[in-house]
Coordinates of C-alpha atoms and ligand atoms in Angstrom, one line a residue:
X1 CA 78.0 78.7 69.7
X2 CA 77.3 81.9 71.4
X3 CA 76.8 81.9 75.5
X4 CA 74.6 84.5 74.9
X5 CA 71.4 82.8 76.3
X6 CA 73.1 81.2 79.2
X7 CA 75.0 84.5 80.3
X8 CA 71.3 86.5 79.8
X9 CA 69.7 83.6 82.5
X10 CA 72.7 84.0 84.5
X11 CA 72.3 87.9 84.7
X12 CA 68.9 88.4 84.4
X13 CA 68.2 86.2 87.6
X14 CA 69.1 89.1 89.6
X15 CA 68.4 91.9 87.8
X16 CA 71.9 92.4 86.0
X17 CA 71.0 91.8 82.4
X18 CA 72.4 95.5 81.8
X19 CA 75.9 93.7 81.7
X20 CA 75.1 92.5 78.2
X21 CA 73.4 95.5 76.4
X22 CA 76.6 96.2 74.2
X23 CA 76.8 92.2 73.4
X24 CA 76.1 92.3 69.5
X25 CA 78.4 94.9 69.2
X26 CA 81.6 92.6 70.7
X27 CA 83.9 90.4 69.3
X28 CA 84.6 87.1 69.3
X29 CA 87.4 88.2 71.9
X30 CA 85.4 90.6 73.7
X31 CA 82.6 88.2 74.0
X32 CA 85.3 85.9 75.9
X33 CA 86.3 88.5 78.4
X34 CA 82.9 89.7 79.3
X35 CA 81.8 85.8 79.8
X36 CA 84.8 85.1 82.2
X37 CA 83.9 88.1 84.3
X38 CA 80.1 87.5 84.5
X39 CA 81.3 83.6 84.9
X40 CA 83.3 84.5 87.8
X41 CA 80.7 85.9 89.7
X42 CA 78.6 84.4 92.6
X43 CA 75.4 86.0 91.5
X44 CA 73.1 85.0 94.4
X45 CA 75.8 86.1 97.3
X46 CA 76.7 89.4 95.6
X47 CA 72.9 90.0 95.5
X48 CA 72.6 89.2 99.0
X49 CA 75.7 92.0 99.6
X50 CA 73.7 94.9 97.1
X51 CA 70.9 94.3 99.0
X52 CA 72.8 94.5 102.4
X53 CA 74.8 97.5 101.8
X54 CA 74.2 99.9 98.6
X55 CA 70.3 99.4 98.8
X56 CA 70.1 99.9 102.5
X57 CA 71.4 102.9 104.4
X58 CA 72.0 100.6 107.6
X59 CA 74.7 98.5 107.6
X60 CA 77.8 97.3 110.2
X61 CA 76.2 98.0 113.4
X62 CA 78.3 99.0 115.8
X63 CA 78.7 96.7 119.3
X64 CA 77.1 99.0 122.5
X65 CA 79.6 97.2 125.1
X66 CA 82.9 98.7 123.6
X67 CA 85.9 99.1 125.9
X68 CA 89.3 99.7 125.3
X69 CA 91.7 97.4 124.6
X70 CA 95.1 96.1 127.0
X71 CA 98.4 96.5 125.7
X72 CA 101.8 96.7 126.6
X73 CA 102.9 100.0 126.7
X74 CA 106.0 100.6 125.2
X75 CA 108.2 101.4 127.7
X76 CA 107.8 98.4 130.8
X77 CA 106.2 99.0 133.6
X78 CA 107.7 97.1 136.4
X79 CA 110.3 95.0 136.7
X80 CA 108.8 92.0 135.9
X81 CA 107.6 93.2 132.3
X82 CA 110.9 94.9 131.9
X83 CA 112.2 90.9 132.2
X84 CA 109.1 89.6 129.7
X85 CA 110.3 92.3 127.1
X86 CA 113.9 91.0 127.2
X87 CA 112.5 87.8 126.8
X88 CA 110.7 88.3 123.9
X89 CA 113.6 89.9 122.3
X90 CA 115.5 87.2 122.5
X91 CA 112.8 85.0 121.0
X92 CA 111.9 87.0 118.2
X93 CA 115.6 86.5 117.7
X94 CA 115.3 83.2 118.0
X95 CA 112.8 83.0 115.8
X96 CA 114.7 84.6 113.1
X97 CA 117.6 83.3 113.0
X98 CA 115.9 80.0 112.8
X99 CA 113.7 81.1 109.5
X100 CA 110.3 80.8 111.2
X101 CA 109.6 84.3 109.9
X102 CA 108.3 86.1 106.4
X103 CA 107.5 89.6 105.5
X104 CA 104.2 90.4 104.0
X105 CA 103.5 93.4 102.5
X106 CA 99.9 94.3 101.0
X107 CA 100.1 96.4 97.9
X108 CA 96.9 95.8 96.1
X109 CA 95.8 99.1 97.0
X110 CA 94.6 101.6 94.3
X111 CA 96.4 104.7 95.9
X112 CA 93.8 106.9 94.3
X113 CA 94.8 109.5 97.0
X114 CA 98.3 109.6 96.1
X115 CA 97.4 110.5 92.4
X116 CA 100.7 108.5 91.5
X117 CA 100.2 106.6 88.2
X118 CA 101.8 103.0 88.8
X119 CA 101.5 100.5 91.6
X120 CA 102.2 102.5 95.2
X121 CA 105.5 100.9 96.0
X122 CA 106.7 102.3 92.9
X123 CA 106.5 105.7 94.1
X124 CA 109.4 107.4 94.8
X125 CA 109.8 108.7 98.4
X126 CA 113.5 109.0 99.9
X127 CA 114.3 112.4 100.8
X128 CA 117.4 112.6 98.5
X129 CA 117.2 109.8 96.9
X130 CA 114.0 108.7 95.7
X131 CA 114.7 105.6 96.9
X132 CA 111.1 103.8 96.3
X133 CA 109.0 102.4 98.9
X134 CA 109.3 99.1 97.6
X135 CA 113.1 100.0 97.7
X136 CA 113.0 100.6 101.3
X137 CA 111.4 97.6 102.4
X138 CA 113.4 95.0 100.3
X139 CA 116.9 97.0 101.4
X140 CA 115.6 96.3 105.3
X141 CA 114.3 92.5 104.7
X142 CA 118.2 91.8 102.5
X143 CA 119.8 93.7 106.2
X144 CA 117.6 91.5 108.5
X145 CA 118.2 88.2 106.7
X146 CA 122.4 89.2 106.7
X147 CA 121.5 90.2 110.4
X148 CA 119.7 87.1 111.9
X149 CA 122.3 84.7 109.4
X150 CA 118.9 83.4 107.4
X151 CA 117.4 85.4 104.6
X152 CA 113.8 86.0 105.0
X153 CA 111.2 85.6 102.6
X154 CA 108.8 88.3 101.2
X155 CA 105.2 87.6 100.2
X156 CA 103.7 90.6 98.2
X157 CA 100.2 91.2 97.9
X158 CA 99.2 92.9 94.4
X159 CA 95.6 92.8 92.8
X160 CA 94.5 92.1 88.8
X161 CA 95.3 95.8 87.9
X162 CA 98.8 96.3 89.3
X163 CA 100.6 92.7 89.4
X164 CA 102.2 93.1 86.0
X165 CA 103.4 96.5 86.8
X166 CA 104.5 95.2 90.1
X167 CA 106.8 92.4 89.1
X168 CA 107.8 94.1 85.9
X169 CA 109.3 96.8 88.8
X170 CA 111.0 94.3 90.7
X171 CA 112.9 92.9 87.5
X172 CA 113.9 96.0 86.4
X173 CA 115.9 96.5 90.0
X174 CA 117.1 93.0 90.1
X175 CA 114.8 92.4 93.3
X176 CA 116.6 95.2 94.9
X177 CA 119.7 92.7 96.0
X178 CA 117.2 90.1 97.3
X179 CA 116.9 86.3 95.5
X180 CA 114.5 86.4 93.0
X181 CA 113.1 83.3 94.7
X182 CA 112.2 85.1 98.0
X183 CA 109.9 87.4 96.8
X184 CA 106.3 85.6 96.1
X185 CA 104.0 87.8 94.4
X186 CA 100.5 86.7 95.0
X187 CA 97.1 88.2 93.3
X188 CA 93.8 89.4 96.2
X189 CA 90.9 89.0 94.6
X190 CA 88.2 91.6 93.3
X191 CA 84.9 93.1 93.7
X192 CA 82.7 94.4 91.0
X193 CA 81.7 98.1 91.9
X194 CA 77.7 99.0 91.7
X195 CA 74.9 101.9 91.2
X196 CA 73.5 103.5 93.8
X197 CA 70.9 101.4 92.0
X198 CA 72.0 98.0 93.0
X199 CA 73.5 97.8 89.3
X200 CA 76.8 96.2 88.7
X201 CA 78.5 98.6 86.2
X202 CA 80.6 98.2 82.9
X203 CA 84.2 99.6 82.7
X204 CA 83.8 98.9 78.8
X205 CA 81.3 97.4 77.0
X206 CA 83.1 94.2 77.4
X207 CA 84.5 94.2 81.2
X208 CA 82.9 95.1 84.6
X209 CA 84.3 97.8 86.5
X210 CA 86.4 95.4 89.3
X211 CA 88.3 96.7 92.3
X212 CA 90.7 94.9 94.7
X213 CA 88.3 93.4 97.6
X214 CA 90.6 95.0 100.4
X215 CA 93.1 93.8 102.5
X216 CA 91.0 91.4 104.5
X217 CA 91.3 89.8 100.7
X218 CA 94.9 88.6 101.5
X219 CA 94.2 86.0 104.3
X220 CA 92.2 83.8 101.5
X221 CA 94.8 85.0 98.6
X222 CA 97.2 83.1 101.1
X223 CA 95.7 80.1 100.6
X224 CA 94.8 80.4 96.9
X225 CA 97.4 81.3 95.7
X226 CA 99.8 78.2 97.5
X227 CA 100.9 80.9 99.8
X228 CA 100.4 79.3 102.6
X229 CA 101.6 76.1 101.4
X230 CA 105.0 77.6 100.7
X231 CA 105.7 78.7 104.0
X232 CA 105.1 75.4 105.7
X233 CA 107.4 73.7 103.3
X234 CA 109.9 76.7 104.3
X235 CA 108.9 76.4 107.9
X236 CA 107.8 79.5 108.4
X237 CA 105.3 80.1 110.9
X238 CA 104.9 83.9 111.6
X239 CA 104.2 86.7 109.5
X240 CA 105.5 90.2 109.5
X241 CA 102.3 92.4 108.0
X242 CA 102.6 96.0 106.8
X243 CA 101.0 98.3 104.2
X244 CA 103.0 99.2 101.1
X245 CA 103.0 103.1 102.0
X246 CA 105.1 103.1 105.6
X247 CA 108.5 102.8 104.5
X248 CA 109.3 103.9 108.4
X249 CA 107.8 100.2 109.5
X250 CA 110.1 97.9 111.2
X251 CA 109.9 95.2 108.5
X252 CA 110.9 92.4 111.2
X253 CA 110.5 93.6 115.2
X254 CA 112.3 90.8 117.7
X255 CA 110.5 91.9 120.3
X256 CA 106.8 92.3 118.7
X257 CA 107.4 88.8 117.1
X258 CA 108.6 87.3 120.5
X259 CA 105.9 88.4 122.5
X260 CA 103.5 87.2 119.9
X261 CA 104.8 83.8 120.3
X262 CA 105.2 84.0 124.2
X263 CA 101.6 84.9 124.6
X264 CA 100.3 82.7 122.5
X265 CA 98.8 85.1 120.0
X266 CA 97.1 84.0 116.9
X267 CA 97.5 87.6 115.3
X268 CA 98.8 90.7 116.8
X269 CA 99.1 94.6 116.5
X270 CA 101.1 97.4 117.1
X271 CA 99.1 100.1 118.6
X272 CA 100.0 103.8 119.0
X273 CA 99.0 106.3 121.3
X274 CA 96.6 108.5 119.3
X275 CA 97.1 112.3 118.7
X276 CA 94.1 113.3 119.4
X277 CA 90.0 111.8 119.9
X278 CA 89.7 112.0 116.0
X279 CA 92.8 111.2 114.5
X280 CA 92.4 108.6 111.3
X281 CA 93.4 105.9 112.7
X282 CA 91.2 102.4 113.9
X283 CA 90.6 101.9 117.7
X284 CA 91.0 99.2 119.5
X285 CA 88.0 98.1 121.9
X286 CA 87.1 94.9 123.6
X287 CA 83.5 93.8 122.5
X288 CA 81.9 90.7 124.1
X289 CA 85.2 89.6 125.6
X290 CA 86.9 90.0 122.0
X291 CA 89.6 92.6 120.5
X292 CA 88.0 94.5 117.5
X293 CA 89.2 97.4 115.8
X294 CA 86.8 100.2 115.6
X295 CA 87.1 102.3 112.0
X296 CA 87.7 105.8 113.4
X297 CA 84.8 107.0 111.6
X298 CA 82.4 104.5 113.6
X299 CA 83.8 105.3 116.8
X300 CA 80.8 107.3 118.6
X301 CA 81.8 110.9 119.2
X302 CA 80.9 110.2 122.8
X303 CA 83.7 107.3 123.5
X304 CA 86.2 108.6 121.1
X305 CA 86.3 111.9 123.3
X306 CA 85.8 110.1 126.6
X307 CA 88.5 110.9 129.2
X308 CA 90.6 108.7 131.9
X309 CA 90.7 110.7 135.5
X310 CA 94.3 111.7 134.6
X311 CA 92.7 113.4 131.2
X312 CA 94.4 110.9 128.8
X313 CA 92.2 109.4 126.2
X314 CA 90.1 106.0 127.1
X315 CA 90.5 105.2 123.5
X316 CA 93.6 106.0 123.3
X317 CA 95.1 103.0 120.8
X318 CA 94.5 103.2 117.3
X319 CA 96.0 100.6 114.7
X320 CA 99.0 101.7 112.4
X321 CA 97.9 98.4 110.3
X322 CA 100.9 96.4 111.3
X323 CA 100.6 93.1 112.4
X324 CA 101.9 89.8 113.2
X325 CA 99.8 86.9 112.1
X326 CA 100.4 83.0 112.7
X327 CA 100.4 81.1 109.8
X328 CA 98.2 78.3 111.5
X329 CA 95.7 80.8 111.9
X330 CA 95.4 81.7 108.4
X331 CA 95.1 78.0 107.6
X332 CA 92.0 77.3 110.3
X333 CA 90.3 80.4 109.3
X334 CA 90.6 79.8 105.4
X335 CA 90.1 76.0 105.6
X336 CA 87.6 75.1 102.7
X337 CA 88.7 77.7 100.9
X338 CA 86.5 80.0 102.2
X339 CA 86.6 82.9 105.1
X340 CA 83.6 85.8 105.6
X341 CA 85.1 88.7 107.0
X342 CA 82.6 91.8 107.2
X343 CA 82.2 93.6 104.0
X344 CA 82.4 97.5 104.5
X345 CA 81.0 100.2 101.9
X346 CA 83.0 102.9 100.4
X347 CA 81.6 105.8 98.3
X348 CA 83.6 106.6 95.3
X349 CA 83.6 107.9 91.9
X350 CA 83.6 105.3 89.3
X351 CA 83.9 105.5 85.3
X352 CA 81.7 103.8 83.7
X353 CA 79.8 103.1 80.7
X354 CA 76.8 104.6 80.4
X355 CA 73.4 103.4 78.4
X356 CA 74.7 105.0 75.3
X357 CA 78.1 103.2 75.4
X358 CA 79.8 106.7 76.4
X359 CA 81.8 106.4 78.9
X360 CA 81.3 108.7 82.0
X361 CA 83.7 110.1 84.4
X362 CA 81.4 111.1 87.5
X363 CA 82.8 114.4 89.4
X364 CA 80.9 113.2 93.1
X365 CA 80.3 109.7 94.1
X366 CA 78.3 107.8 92.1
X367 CA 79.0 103.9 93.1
X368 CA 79.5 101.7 95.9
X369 CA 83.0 99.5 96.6
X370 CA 82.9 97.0 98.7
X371 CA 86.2 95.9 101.0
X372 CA 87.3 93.5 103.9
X373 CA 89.7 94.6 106.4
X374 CA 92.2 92.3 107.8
X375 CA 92.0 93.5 111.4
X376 CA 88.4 92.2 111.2
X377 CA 90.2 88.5 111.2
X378 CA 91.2 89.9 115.2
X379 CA 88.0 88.9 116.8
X380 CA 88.1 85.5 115.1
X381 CA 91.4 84.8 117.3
X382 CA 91.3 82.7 120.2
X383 CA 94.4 84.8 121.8
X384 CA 95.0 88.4 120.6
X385 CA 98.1 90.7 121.7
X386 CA 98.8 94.4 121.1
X387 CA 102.2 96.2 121.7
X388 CA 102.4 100.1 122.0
X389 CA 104.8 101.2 119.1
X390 CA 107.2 104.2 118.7
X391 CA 105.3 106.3 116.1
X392 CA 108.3 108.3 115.3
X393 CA 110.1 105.3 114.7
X394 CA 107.0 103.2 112.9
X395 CA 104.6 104.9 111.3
X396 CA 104.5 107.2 108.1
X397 CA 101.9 106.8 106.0
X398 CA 102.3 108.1 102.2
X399 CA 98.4 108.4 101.6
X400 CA 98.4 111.7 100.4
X401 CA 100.8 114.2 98.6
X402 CA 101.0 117.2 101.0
X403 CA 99.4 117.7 104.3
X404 CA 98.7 115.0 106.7
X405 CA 99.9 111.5 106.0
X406 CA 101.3 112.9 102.6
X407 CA 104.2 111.7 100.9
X408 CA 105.9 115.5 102.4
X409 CA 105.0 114.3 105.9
X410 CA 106.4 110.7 105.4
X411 CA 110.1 112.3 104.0
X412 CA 109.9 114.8 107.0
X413 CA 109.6 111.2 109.3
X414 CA 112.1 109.6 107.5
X415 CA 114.7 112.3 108.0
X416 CA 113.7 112.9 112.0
X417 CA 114.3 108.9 112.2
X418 CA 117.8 109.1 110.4
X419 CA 119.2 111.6 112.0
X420 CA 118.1 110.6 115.7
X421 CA 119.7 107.2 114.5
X422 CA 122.7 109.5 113.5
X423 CA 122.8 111.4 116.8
X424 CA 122.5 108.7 118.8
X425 CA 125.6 107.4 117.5
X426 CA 127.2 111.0 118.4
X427 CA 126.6 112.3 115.3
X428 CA 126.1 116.5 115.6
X429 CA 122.9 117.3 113.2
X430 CA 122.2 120.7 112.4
X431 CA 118.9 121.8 113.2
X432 CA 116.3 125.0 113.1
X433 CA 115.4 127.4 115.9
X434 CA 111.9 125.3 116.1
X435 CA 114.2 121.7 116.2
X436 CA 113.7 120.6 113.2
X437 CA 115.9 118.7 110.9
X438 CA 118.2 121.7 108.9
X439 CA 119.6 119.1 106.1
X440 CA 118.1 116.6 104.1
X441 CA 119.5 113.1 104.9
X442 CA 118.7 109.2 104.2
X443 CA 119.9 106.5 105.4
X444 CA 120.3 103.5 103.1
X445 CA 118.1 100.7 105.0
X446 CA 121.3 98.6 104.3
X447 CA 123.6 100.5 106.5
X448 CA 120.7 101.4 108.5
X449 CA 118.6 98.6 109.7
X450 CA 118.5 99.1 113.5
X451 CA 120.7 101.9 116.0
X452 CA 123.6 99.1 116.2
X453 CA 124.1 99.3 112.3
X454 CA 124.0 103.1 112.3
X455 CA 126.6 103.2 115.0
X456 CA 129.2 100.7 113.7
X457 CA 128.0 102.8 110.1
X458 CA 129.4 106.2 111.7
X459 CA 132.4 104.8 113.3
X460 CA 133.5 102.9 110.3
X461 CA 133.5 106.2 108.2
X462 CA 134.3 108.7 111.1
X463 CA 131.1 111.1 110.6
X464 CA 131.2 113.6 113.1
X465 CA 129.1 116.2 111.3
X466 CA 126.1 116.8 109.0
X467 CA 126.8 120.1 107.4
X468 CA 123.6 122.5 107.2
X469 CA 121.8 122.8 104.7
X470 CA 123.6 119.3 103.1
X471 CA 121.8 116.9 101.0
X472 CA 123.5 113.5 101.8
X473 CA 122.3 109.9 102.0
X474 CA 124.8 107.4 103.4
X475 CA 125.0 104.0 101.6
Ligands
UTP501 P1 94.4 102.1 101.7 O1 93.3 101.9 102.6 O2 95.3 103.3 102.1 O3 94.0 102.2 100.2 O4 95.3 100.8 101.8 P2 94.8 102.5 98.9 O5 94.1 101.8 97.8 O6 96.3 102.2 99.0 O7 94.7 104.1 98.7 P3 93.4 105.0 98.4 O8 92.5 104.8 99.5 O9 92.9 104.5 97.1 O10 94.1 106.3 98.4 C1 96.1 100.5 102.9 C2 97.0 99.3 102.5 O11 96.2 98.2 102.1 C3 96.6 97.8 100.7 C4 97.2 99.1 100.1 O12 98.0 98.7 99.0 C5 97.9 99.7 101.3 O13 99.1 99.0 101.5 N1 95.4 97.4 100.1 C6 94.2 98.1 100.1 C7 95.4 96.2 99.4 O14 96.4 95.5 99.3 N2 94.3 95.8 98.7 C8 93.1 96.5 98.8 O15 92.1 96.0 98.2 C9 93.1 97.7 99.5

């Protein structure tokens, strides 16, 4: 028998009944796929969310008590930190060597700024190589498990739309050199776009337009998808979080992991010293005693351009996205199965099908996403830490293809990181009159996972000399 009846009372409830206009015209198939979608769907919470966010114009209000955050700036400042840092090397060594540590990478991402078609870690960005970000990372995870004696594992964070694509990918390379075994792939959930009208919309006349629900979807994916489970068995109890598009991240850090676990963090973050009162990155503040990271574009004008005495920024540390997260955490905060992190709104253009059954491709917004961030689990920690980063040395995000935080800006990083690694091991790198890099040169992440690998690399093979104008990678 047909659902029909029960999907209409379902829908109809709160005003979605539009979801089934094309229903006679489905088949038996079709009628299946529409009915798990509309099934899947908390009807009375999602109305709650429409009403809080696309029908209103008000929504995450911003705390009036914001201060910036404490960190530990990257270089110590007394002797006594200097001794801390040290420390927390060693620990994070430790900690590695003893297989208390995973990487996590989130790549459910839609990269609809990159323009690339195929999931984002397929894209090729090494300067001569092409080598793909996904290449990058699994190279640097294979050097740190031959590094610290104990291979590490890698949980990878893909959504409905790209997860075939994904592992498909990762076949086709042979997991890059890694055990097939230590790469989890695990699915985020999704989010059905809507109408300026509070309307959820069709993608066809048989399936809702659905989106990844944003990062802050992995710390519940952790847990549903046995994640978390996995790493107790394995003992791991820290985890190494980047995005998919830095393939300059540090995919394991000694000391940011050490000092995590000395301080008793729950989750962590590498901050960075921002380039200017605007720049695109989120800010952390201190609200009601709590870290919380500010989205740049809800910083007031006023405190994002406030000054210190000395003229630096008050707000100077915005969040590259990389963190360190306790497994424990996850668990408390996801126990039941269930975790409410904010919900923000994004504007976007979204295909779909309109009253005719024609579909539409809308040239300005015409629909509201809705996404959770995984820095809003911070303020839910009982102990927080933040650790000034090296940007040169951690951050270069492939968000766009030219311009600023393009895929041309990342390859420019990657070569300034390689050949400082190079020069620091006495290496003579031509440059231009304005400094910059006159040759186009990668570093396998193999032969290149920290300065000590570069500079046994360049004495093993007696490199004095990058030739100008050369285009070499070094595997
Ligand atoms: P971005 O915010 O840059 O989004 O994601 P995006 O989808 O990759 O790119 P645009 O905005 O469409 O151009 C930052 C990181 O978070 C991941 C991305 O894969 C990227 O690593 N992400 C984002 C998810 O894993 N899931 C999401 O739902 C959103």
């Amino acid at each position: 028998m047909d659902c029909f009846d029960e999907l209409l009372k379902k829908t109809a409830a709160f005003g979605q009944e539009q979801l089934l206009r094309f229903w006679n015209e489905l088949s038996a198939e079709q009628k299946k796929e529409l009915s798990s979608e509309i099934d899947a769907i908390d009807f009375a919470a999602l109305a709650d969310l429409i009403s809080k966010y696309v029908l209103t114009s008000n929504h995450n209000s911003i705390p009036g008590d914001l201060t910036p955050a404490p960190y530990f700036p990257l270089d110590p400042r007394n002797a006594e930190q200097k001794e801390l840092y040290l420390r927390a090397s060693e620990r994070g060594e430790e900690l590695l060597r003893a297989g208390r540590v995973s990487c996590l990478t989130v790549a459910g991402g839609q990269g609809s700024r990159l323009g690339f078609d195929g999931p984002k870690g397929t894209y090729p960005i090494g300067p001569v190589t092409g080598r793909t970000l996904f290449g990058y990372f699994a190279e640097s995870i294979k050097r740190a498990g031959e590094k610290y004696g104990k291979k590490l594992s890698w949980y990878i964070m893909t959504s409905l739309l790209n997860r075939e694509a994904t592992e498909t990918f990762f076949k086709e390379n042979n997991f890059f050199g890694l055990a097939s075994e230590q790469v989890f792939f695990f699915n985020q959930g999704t989010m059905p776009a809507c109408g300026y009208d509070g309307k959820l919309l069709l993608a066809t006349k048989s399936s809702l337009s659905l989106s990844p629900d944003g990062h802050g979807g992995t710390l519940l994916a952790l847990r549903k998808s046995g994640a978390l489970d996995r790493m107790a068995k394995e003992g791991v109890d820290f985890l190494s979080y980047f995005q998919v598009d830095n393939p300059l991240v540090p995919v394991v850090s000694p000391l940011f992991i050490g000092l995590h676990d000395l301080q008793k963090s729950e989750m962590s973050a590498i901050m960075l010293a921002k380039t200017g009162p605007f720049e695109k990155l989120g800010n952390f503040c201190v609200t009601g005693g709590r870290l919380e990271i500010i989205e740049y574009s809800d910083l007031p004008a006023e405190l994002a351009e406030s000054r210190n005495p000395d003229g630096t920024l008050r707000f100077i540390a915005g969040s590259p996205a990389i963190h360190l997260i306790s497994r424990k955490f996850i668990e408390n905060l996801t126990s039941g199965g269930n975790l409410r992190l904010p919900w923000h709104r994004a504007d976007k253009k979204v295909p779909y099908i309109d009253d005719a059954g024609e579909l539409v491709t809308p040239e300005s917004p015409n629909a509201v996403k809705l996404e959770s961030f995984i820095f809003d689990a911070m303020p839910l920690a009982k102990q927080t830490m933040v650790l000034e980063g090296d940007r040169k040395s951690v951050f270069a995000p492939t968000k766009n293809r030219t311009g600023v935080d393009s895929a041309e800006s990342c390859r420019e990083m990657l070569i300034e990181r390689d050949a400082k690694y190079l020069e620091a091991a006495g290496v003579k790198i031509p440059r231009t009159s304005e400094g910059k890099v006159d040759a186009k040169i990668e570093l396998s992440p193999s032969v290149a996972f920290d300065a000590e690998d570069v500079a046994m690399y360049v004495k093993a093979h007696k490199i004095t000399e990058i030739a100008r104008g050369a285009e070499i990678c070094l595997e």
